[in-house]
Every structure is written in C-alpha cells, then in structure tokens.
XYZ file of C-alpha atoms in Angstrom:
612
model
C -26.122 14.610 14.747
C -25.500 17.628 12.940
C -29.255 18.843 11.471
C -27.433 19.949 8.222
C -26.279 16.395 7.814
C -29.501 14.819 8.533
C -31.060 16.925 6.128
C -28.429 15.504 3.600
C -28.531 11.553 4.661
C -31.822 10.397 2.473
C -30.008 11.849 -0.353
C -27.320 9.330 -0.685
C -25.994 6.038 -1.094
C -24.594 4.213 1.849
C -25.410 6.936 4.152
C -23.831 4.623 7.356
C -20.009 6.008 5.532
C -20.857 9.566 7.065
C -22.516 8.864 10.682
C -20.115 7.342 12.845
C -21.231 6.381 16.137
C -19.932 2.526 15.777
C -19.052 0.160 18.299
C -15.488 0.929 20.035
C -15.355 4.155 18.100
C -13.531 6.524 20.691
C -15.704 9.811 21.904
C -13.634 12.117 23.860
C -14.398 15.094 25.780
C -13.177 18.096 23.499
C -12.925 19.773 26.554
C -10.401 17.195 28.227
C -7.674 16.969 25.233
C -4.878 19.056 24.600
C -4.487 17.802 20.893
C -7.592 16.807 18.223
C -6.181 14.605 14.908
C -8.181 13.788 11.924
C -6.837 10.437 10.571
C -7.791 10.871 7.275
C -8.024 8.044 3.793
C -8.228 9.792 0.781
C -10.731 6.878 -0.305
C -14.497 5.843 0.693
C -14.791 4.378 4.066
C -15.067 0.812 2.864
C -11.657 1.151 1.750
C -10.053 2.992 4.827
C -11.746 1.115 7.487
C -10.457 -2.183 5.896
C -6.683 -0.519 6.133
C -4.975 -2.142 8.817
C -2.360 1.083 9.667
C -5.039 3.333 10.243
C -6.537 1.093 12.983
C -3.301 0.572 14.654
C -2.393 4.474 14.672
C -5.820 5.384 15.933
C -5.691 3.022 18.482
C -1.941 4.353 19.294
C -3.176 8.196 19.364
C -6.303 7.421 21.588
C -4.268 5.111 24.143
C -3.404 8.564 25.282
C -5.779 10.650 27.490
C -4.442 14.035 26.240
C -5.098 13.279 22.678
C -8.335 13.012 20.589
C -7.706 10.798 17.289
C -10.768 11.094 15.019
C -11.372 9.304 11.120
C -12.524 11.180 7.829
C -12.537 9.238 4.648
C -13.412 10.924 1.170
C -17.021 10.967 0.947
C -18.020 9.280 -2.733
C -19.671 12.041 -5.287
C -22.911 11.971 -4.023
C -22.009 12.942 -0.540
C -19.661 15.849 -1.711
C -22.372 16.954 -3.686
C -24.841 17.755 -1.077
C -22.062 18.861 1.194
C -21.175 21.120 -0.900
C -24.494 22.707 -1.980
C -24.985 22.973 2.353
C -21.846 24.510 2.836
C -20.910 21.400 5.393
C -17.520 21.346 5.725
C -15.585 18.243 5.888
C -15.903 16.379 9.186
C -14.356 14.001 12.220
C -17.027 11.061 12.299
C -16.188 10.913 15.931
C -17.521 14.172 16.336
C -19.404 15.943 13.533
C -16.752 18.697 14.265
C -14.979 20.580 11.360
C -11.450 18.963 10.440
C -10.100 22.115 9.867
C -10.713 22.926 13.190
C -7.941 20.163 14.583
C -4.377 20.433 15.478
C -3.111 17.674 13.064
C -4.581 16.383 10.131
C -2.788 13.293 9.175
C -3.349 11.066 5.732
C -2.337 7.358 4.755
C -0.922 7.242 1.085
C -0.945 3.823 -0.024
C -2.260 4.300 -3.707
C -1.050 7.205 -5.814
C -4.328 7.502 -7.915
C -5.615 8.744 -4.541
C -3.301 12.011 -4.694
C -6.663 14.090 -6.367
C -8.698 12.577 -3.397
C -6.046 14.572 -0.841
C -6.578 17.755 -2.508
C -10.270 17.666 -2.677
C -10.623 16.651 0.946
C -8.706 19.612 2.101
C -10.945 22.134 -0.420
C -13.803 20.074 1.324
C -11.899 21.330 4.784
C -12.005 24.776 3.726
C -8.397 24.655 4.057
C -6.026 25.924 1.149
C -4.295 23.220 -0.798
C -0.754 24.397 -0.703
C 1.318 24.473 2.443
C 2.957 27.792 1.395
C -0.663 29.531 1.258
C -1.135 27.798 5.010
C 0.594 29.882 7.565
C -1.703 29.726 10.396
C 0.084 27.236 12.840
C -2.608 24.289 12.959
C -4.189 22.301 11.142
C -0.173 21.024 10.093
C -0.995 18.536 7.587
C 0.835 15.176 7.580
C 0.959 12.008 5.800
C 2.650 8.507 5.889
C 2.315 5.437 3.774
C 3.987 3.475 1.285
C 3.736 6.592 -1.016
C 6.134 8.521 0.855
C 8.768 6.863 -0.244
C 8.448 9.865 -3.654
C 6.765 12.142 -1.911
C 7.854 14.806 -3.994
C 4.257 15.161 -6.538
C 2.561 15.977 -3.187
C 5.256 17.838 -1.532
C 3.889 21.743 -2.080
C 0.692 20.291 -0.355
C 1.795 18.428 2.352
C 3.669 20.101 5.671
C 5.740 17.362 6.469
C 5.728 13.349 5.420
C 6.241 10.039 7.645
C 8.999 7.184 6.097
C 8.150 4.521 7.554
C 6.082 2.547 10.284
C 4.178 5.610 12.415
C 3.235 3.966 15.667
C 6.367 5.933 17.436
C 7.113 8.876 15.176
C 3.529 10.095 15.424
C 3.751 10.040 19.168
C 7.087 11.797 19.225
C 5.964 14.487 16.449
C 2.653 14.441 18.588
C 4.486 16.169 21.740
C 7.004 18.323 19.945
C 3.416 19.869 18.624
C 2.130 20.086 22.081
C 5.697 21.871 22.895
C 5.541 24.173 20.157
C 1.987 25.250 20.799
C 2.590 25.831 24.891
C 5.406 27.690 23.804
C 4.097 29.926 20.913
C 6.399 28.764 18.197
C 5.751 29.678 14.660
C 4.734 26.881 11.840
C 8.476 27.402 10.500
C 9.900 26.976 14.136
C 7.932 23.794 14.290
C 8.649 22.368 11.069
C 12.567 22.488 11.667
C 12.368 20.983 14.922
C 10.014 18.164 13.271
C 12.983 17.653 10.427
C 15.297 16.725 13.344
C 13.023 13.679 14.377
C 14.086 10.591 12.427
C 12.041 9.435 9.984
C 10.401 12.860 9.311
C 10.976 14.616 5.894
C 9.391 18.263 5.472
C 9.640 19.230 2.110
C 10.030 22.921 2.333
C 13.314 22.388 3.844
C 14.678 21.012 -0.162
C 14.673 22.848 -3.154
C 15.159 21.043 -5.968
C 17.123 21.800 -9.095
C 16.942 21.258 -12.726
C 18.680 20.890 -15.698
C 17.963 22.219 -18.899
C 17.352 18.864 -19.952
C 14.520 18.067 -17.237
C 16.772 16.133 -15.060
C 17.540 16.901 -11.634
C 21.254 18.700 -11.160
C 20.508 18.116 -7.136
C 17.475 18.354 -4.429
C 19.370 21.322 -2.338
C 18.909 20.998 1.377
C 18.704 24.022 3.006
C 19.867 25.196 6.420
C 18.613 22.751 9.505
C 17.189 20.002 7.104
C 19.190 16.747 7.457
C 21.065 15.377 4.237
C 19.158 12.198 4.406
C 15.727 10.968 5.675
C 15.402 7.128 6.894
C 12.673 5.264 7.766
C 11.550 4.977 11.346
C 11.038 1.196 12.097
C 9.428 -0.878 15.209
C 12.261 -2.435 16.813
C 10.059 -4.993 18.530
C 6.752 -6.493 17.216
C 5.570 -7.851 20.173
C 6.346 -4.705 22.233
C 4.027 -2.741 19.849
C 0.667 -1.839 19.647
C -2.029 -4.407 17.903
C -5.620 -3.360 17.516
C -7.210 -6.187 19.365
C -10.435 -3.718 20.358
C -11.232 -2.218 16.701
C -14.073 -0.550 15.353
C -16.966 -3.028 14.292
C -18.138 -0.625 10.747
C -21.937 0.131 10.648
C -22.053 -1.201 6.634
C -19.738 -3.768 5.173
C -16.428 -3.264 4.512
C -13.678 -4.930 1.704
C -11.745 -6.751 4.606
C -14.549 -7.411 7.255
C -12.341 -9.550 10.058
C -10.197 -9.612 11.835
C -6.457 -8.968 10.599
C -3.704 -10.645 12.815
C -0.240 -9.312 11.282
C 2.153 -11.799 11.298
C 5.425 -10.130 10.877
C 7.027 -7.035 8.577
C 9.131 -7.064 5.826
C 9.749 -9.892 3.776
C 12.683 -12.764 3.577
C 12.326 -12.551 -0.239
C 13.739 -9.791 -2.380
C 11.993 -9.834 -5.560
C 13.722 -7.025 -7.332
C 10.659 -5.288 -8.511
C 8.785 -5.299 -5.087
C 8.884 -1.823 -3.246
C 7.034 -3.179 -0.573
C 9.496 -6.050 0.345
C 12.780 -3.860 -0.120
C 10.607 -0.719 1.685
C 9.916 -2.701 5.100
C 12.860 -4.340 5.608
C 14.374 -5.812 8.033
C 12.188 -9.035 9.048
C 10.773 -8.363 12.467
C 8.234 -10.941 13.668
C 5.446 -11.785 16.469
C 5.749 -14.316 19.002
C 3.459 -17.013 18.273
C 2.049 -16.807 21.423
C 1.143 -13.338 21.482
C -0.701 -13.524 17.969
C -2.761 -16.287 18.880
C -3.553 -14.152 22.400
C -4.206 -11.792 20.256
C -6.417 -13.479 17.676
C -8.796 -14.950 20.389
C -8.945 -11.777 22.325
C -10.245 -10.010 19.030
C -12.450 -12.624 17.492
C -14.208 -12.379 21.420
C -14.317 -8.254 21.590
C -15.579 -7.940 17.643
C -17.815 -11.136 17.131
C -16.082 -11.960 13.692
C -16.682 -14.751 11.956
C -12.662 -14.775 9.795
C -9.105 -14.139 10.839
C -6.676 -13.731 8.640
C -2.912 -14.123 9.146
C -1.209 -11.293 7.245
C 2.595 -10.451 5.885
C 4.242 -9.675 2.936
C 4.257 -13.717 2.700
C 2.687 -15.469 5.038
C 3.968 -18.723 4.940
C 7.917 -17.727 5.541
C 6.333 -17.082 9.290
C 8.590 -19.627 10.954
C 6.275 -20.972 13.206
C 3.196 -20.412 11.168
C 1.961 -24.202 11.472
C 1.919 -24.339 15.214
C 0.155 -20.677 15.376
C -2.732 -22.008 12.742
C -2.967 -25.315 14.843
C -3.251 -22.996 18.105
C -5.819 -20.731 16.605
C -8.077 -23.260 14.629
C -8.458 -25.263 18.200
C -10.488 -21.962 19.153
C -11.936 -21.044 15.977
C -12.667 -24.601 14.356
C -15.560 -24.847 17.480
C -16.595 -21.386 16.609
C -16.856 -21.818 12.848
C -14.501 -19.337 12.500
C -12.640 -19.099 9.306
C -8.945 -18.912 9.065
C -7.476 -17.541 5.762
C -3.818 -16.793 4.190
C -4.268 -14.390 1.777
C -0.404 -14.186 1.057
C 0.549 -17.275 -0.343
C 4.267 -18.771 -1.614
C 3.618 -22.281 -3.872
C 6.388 -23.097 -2.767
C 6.151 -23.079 0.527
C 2.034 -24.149 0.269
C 2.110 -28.260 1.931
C -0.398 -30.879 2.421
C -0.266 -30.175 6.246
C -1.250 -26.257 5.780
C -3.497 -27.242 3.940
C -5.278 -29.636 6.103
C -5.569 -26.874 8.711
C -6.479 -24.693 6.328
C -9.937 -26.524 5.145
C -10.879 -27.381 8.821
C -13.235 -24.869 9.305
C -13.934 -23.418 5.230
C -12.327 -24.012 2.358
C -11.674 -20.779 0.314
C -9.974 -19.694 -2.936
C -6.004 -20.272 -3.533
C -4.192 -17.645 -5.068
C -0.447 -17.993 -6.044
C 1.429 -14.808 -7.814
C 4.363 -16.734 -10.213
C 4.695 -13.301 -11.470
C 6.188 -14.795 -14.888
C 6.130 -17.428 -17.111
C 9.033 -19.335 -17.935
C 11.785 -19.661 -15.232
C 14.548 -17.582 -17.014
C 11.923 -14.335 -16.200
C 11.357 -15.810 -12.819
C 15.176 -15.611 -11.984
C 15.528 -12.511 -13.516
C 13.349 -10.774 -11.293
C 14.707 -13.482 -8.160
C 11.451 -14.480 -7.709
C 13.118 -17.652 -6.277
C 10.118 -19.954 -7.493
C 10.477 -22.872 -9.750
C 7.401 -24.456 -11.894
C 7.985 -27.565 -9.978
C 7.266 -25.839 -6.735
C 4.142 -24.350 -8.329
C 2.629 -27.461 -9.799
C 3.435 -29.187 -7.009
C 1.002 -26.943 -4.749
C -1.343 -27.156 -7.349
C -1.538 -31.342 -6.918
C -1.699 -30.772 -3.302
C -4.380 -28.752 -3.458
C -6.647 -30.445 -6.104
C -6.007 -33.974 -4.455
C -7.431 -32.192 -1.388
C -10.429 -31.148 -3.301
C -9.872 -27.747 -4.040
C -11.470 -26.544 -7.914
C -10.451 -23.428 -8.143
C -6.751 -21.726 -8.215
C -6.029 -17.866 -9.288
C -2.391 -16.966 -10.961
C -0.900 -12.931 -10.917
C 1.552 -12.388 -13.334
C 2.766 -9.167 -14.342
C 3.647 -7.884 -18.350
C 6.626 -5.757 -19.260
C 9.624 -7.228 -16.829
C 12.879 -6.095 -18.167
C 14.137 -8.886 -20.072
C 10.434 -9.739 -21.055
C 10.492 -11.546 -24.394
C 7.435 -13.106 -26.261
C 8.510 -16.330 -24.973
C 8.015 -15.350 -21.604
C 4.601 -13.894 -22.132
C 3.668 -17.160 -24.002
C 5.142 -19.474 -21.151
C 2.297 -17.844 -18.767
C 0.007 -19.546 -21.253
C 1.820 -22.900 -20.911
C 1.929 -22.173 -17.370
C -1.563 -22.300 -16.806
C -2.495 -25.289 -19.072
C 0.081 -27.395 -16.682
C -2.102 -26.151 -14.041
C -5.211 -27.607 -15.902
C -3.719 -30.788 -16.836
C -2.537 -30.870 -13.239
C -6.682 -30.723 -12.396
C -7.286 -33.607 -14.123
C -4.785 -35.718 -13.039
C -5.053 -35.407 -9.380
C -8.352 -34.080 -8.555
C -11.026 -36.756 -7.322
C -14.009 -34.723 -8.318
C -13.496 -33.635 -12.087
C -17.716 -33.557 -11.935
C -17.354 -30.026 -10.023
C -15.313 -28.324 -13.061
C -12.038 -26.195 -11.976
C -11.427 -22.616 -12.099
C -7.862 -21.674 -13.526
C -8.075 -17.338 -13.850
C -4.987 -15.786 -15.017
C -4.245 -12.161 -14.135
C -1.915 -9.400 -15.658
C -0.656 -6.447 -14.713
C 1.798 -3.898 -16.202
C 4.967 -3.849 -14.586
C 5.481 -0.099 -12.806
C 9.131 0.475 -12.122
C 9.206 1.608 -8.362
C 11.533 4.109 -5.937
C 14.096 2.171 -3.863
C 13.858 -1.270 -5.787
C 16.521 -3.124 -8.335
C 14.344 -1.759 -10.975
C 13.761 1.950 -9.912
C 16.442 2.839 -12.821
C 14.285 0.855 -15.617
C 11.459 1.883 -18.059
C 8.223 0.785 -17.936
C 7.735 -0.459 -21.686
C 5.175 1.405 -23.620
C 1.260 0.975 -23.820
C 1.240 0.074 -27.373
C 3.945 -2.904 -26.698
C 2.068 -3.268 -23.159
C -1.528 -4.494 -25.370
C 0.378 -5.858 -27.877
C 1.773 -8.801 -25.317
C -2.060 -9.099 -23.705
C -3.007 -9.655 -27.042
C -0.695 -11.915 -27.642
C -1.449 -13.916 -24.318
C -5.169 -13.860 -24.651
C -5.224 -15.477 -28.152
C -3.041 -18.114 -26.855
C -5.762 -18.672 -23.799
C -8.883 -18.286 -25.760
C -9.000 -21.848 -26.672
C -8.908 -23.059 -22.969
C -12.621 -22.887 -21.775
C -11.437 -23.595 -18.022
C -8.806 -20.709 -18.048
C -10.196 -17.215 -17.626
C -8.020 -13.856 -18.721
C -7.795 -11.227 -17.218
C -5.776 -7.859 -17.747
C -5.545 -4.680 -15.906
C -6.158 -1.302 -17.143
C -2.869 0.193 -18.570
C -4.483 3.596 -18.581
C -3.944 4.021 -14.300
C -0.980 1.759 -14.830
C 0.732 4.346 -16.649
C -0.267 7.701 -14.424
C 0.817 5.443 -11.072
C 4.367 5.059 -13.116
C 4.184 8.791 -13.773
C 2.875 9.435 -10.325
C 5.535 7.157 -8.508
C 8.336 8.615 -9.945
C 7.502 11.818 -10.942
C 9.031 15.392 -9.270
C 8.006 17.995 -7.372
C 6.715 19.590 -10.528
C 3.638 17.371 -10.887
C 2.214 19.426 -8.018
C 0.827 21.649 -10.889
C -0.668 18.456 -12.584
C -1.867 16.972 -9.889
C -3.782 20.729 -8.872
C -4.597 21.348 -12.537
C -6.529 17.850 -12.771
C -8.515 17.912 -9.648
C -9.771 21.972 -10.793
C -10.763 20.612 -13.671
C -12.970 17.602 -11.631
C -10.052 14.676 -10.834
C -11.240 12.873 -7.341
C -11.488 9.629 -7.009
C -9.062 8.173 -9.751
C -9.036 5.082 -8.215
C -12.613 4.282 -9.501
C -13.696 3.460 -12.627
C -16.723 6.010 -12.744
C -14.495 8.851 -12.176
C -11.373 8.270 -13.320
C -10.679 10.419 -17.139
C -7.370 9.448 -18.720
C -7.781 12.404 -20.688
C -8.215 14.762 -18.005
C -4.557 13.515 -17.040
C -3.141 13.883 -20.432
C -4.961 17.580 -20.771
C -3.116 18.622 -17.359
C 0.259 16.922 -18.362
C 0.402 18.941 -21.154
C -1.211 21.958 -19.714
C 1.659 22.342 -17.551
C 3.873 21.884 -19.914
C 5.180 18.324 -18.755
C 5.747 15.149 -20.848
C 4.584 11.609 -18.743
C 6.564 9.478 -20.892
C 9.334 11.610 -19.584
C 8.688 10.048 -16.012
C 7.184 6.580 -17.328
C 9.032 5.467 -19.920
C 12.469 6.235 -19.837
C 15.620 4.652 -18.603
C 17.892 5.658 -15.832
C 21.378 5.865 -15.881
C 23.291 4.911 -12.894
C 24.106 8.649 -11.617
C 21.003 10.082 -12.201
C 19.480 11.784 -9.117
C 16.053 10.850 -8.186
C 13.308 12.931 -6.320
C 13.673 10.887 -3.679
C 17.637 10.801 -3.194
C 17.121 12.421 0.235
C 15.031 9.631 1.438
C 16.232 6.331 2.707
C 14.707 2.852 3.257
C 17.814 1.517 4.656
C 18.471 -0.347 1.824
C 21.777 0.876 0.280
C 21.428 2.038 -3.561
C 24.716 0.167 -4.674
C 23.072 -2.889 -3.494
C 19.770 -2.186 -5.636
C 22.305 -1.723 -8.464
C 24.172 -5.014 -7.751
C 20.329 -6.636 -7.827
C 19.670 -4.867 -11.079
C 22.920 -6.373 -13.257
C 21.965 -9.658 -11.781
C 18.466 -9.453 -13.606
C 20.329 -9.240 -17.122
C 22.075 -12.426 -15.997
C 19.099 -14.256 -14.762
C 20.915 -15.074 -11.941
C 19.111 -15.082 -8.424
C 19.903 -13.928 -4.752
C 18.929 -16.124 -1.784
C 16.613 -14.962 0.231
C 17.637 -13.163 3.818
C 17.304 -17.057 5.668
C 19.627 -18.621 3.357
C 22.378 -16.111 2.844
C 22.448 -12.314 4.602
C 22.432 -10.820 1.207
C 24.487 -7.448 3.117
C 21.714 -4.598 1.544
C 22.240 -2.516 4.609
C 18.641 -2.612 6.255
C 20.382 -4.887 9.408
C 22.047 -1.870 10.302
C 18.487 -0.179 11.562
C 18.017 -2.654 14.131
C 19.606 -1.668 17.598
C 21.771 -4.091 19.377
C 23.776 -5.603 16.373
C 20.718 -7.921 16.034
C 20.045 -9.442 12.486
C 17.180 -9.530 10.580
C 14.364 -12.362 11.354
C-alpha cells in the first residue's frame, strides 16, 4: 500500500472504501497488458459496488488477458480532504496507481445529481475537466448509463458517450484504441473512427445551434459524425456475460447479494418510464441458465440473498418454475430469495408461497396514482382490483407490512387524483383487517411520493414538470388527508433535487458552464443530503446567465428539437407522440405480450425476431 495513503487511513470514516485488495478483485501484471481502464462511479463505493453494470463490464474487460480493468469510486469528503492536503492523486483500487495514468477512463451515469461528482473526480485525477483542454491522446474519457440518453450537460467534459448496453461496444471501442495507439493516430483521428461504431456518440463531432429565443434551430453534425446515434443492444442474454465470480466488498454495501438479472427491457410501457421505453426490446434468460447461474454464485461468494432482477420481475415468463428451481438449493441453505420489482397484479398466492419459504420480507407495489382515470392516463395498465387483491393475498398469508410509490404532478393530475392515493391506501388498511389472521402484530401501510420528472425518449418528454409551489401544495393536500390514519405513514421526496434532475435531464449543452460553475464553487456529491446546496444551483443558474424553469417547467411543442435529437433508443418519436395524445384520453396501450404496439424497437433485433 501506498505509504501516503496509509498515512491518510486513521483519518477517515470507512477507510475499507479506499484499500482494495478484496476477494476476486483482479491484479494484473502492468507489465503484461496492452490497455489499463479505470471503471469509475461518480458515487461512494457502497453505491458503485452495489451497481450491477459495473460488475458485468469489469468482468467483460478483465476476461481479456491484454486488458487491465481497474474501479475508482468518489471518495466521500473526508477522504478528498486528506488526499488533497497529500497531493494523492486519484487512484485504481486494484493498484494504488494514478488514474490519470490509464488508457481509458470510463464512468457509469445513472443519476444526474452525480454530474458534480464526474468533474471533481477528474480535478482529483489531475486531469483537466474539459475535453477541448485534453489533447494528449490517453486518458480518453468515456461514459455510459442511463444518463446518456441527454448527454449534452456533460458533453464539453466527456470524449465520447455509450447508448446503450456496453458489454460489446466497450470491447469493440477497446481495440480500435489499441489500433489507434500501435498506429500513432491523433485523439481527433481516434474519435472519428469511434463515431463510426454503433452506439457511440462523441460530442465534438455536433455543434449545436440556437435561437434567439433559447430554443434549439438544429444540433449541426459535422463532417464524419453520423446523423443519428442508436443504442447498442445484447442480441442474446444467455450468450452474454453474467458476473457469477464478483467481488465480495471488504465493508457493507446497499445491495449485499447476489443479483441474478432476469431479463431487459420491460413488456409494459408506462408512458413516463425512460427506463422501460430506453431498454427495449424484451430479451430474456433461459431459466436454466439463471438458476446455473444463481447456484454457481451463491457457492463462489458465500451470500446469504439472491435476488431476481428486471424492470418487472414477475412478467418473467417462467419466473415460478425458476424460484421453485432455486429455493430447492437455497431453502436448505437458508438462503433468501427476494423480488424487489413487483407488479400487484401479477403478485399470486403461489409466488407467494415460494416466496416466504426461506424469509419473509417487505412487499412493495408502485400504483404510481390514485384513482384509475390517472392510472390509464399514464397506461400503467393496473386496476385497484388487481392491487387489493395482492394485498388480501398477502395479509391472509401473514404478511403486516406493504409499501405504495406514487408519484405527484402526472399530466392530467387533478386534486381528485392526489386525494384517491389517500383512499387508496385506507382500502389497503381495511383490506388488513379483513383478511389478516394476526391483527395483534399491527400492519405497516407507508405511502411514498415523488415529483413527476418529464424524461428524454418517453410519451412525456414534450410535457412540463408542474411547479414546486403547486408540487407542495398537492403533498399538503395528501398529508392532511393521511394524518388521521395512525397505521399509514407519509412520505414525500425532496422537490429541491427533483427539480435540478428535471433541469439536468433535459437541459443543453450550455449547462456545462453550470454544472463547472457549481462544483468551483464546492458542488460534489449532490446526491447526499450533507452536501447537496440548492442555492449553490440557483447561484450558478443564474451566474451563467440561464433560467431552470426554462428547462423544467415548460411545455414542448411537437417540432421542437431536443438536445438529444441525434440520439436514438429505437423507439420511434411519432410513436412517443401517439402515446402522449392517448394520455389526454385516458385511454391505455396493451402491453408488448398482448398486442405488438409497432414503436420500432423490434427492428434492433437481427433475424426478423420479435421482442420477448
């Protein structure tokens, strides 16, 4: 270990973040690679080693002998503190060896509060924060994630972004690197070359333009950059890589098991999900591979809890055979199985049997609104029948506890809807004491909020998110009509990050200055409560000379052009439109099992396959 960092340890919390050295961590020979990576999280370790894409793509990377795939996370304030006061630079944990001293550094955007934590961890680097000021060939600086679906706030920073699933594109942008390096091209040579893999957008290859108005008039591609950008996807789930050997962390983590991913994308189409238009088509495991899978991991890592994740866990067609299969080994082992993503109305007295064989944890169900008008606006496709109906399953099998996620702000959203969330959860309670044979235990009903953000490449990227005022007016309104139910706890998110991710998730290329502005002025770590400053946003908004309401809160029209027009999911825009008129009808889409619904993301399967 580095003597400058064991000089530092005592000094700060969680010190096991910043040493490394865990079990199935990969140590190379620097001597024996052609290629170093630093897979970096622009959060704390407990965070990024919880994040099942960055085991999968560091497991890809180091599945090669030529490469060297290290982590970095963003060490918390303490840690920066002393690093910075020793002048230690920011570090693979692999190897105690200087990021900036890698070929790639690569970052997974899942959260756009995390932006600040991207440009502090390359000052931390010693590297400068804007790709213009970086002409040196290496470290290129990547990123991939949900994020990069707008890219555009972090564009002047970043070399070039991943859309999409990475497991293939990083290998392919992997060896045109290795090309370009053997054959002394320059960064620019490289970068156009990397713009002709699909899936790869570099932003210096667009310029975008702007009206006097603030709008954009176009995003201008210049010479060799393609005219649109869509996703990479796996064509084959059980042809690609799963993480069965992972990293067992030295300190506890948020998700601390093991993670067996059912399938991607999502049957559904709830028109204000990015996620479930963003990862389409449906693509799914063999049951018999995941529960290979799940054994062989629960053996290598000694966990003690599997869960089965997807976008929705229970539209896994052959999801009850698979848990039957895996509790035969774990139910021995007292080895927890857990479905975090749960439909109610897909939730049955046989899942739930298998679920409580082993331990019986917490159900969570997301209605998203109150009263089923809402629900059909936004096709979530769930009726209050379905809903109560889980709930009497569950509480005649003993469960006391049930936790409901709705979000405020919908278009369409009147007070009736917010007050029908109310109603919503007292049919849950009087559901309790009807069917539940233990009313001695008490039951836990908590009701969650959260402001609707309006989102790139869904039904609703063209709406408004409402304002904050109107945002705590309907929480007020909601929590006086709960505060007379003892069983039924409220609770509301903070509309402060709400309304920056909004700004963030939509924004231009001209937030760049924001985002830089904030984190010189201390912005890191925006994600947490102790550092995040809503002011410190506002002060850099307007320093700049840019209005967030301007992003946030105001309406589309059809033909505007969005940052991310040159980017595609697959999912064709007239189709998001079609979605969005059906919302002001409250009239609902079938899901992709039913009825093909025809929004284009089929076509990026090979063979003329369809989705499923």
């Amino acid at each position: 270990m580095n003597r400058t960092l064991e000089h530092i340890l005592p000094n700060v919390q969680k010190p096991a973040r910043y040493t490394g050295g865990e079990y199935n961590a990969v140590v190379k020979d620097r001597g024996q690679v052609d290629l170093r990576y630093a897979l970096c999280f622009p959060d704390t370790y407990e965070i990024g080693m919880s994040n099942l894409g960055c085991r999968i793509l560091y497991g890809v990377m180091n599945e090669r002998p030529d490469v060297w795939c290290e982590r970095c996370f963003a060490p918390w304030g303490d840690m920066e503190e002393e690093m910075r006061r020793e002048g230690l630079l920011l570090y693979g944990l692999e190897s105690g060896d200087p990021i900036a001293e890698f070929d790639i550094i690569g970052f997974s955007l899942g959260y756009e509060m995390a932006y600040t934590n991207v440009l502090n961890m390359l000052d931390l680097a010693g590297l400068d924060l804007r790709a213009a000021d970086r002409h040196d060939f290496s470290p290129l600086i990547v990123a991939g994630g949900t994020c990069c679906y707008n890219p555009e706030p972090l564009a002047p920073f970043v070399d070039m972004f991943i859309l999409g699933e990475g497991e293939e594109v990083t290998l392919e942008y992997i060896d045109l690197y290795l090309q370009a390096k053997e054959e002394g091209w320059s960064k620019e040579e490289l970068l156009r070359e990397a713009a002709r893999i699909e899936g790869i957008y570099v932003p210096s290859l667009y310029e975008p333009v702007y009206r006097a108005d603030g709008t954009l008039e176009e995003v201008r591609a210049l010479e060799g950059a393609p005219e649109l950008v869509t996703k990479r996807i796996v064509q084959d789930m059980d042809k690609a890589y799963f993480p069965v050997k992972t990293i067992i962390p030295s300190t506890e983590i948020v998700h601390d098991r093991v993670m067996l991913e059912l399938f991607r994308g999502c049957i559904r189409g709830c028109r204000f999900c990015q996620a479930g238009y963003a990862y389409r088509p449906v693509r799914s495991r063999s049951p018999e591979l995941l529960a290979k899978y799940g054994r062989e991991a629960i053996e290598d890592s000694g966990y003690q809890e599997m869960t089965l994740s997807s976008l929705s866990s229970t539209d896994y067609p052959d999801l009850l055979p698979l848990c039957d299969e895996l509790l035969d080994y774990c139910a021995p082992r007292d080895i927890g199985l857990s479905l975090p993503s749960l439909r109610a109305d897909t939730f049955s007295m046989s899942l739930m049997e298998r679920l409580q064989r082993v331990r019986r944890g917490g159900l969570t169900f997301a209605p998203e609104a109150g009263t089923q008008r809402l629900r059909d606006a936004i096709n979530k496709n769930l009726r209050e029948e379905d809903l109560l109906q889980s709930c009497r399953t569950a509480f005649a099998g003993g469960w006391s506890g049930v936790k409901l996620y709705f979000m405020l702000g919908l278009p369409t959203e009147t007070d009736e809807d917010v007050l029908g969330i109310a109603d919503l959860a007292r049919k849950v309670y009087f559901t309790w004491r009807e069917y539940s044979p233990n009313k001695a235990r008490g039951v836990r009903i908590t009701v969650s909020t959260s402001w609707f953000v309006p989102k790139p490449h869904t039904a609703f990227q063209w709406e408004a998110q409402i304002p904050v005022e109107e945002y705590q007016r309907r929480v007020n309104l909601l929590r006086d009509a709960l505060k007379r139910d003892k069983s039924i706890t409220y609770n509301w998110h903070d509309p402060q990050t709400s309304y920056l991710e909004a700004v963030l998730s939509r924004g231009d290329r001209r937030l760049a200055d924001v985002l830089e502005w904030v984190w010189e002025h201390g912005g890191k770590m925006d994600s947490w409560t102790e550092y995040f400053d809503y002011q410190r946003w506002l002060d850099g908004l307007a320093a700049c000379g840019l209005d967030g309401d301007f992003y946030a809160h105001r309406e589309r029209s059809r033909d505007e052009i969005f940052p991310w027009c040159r980017l595609s999911t697959g999912v064709n825009a007239d189709f998001l439109w079609r979605e969005r008129e059906l919302c002001y009808q409250s009239a609902t889409t079938p899901d992709c099992r039913t009825r093909c619904s025809g929004c284009g993301a089929s076509k990026l399967l090979e063979g003329g396959r369809t989705c499923g």
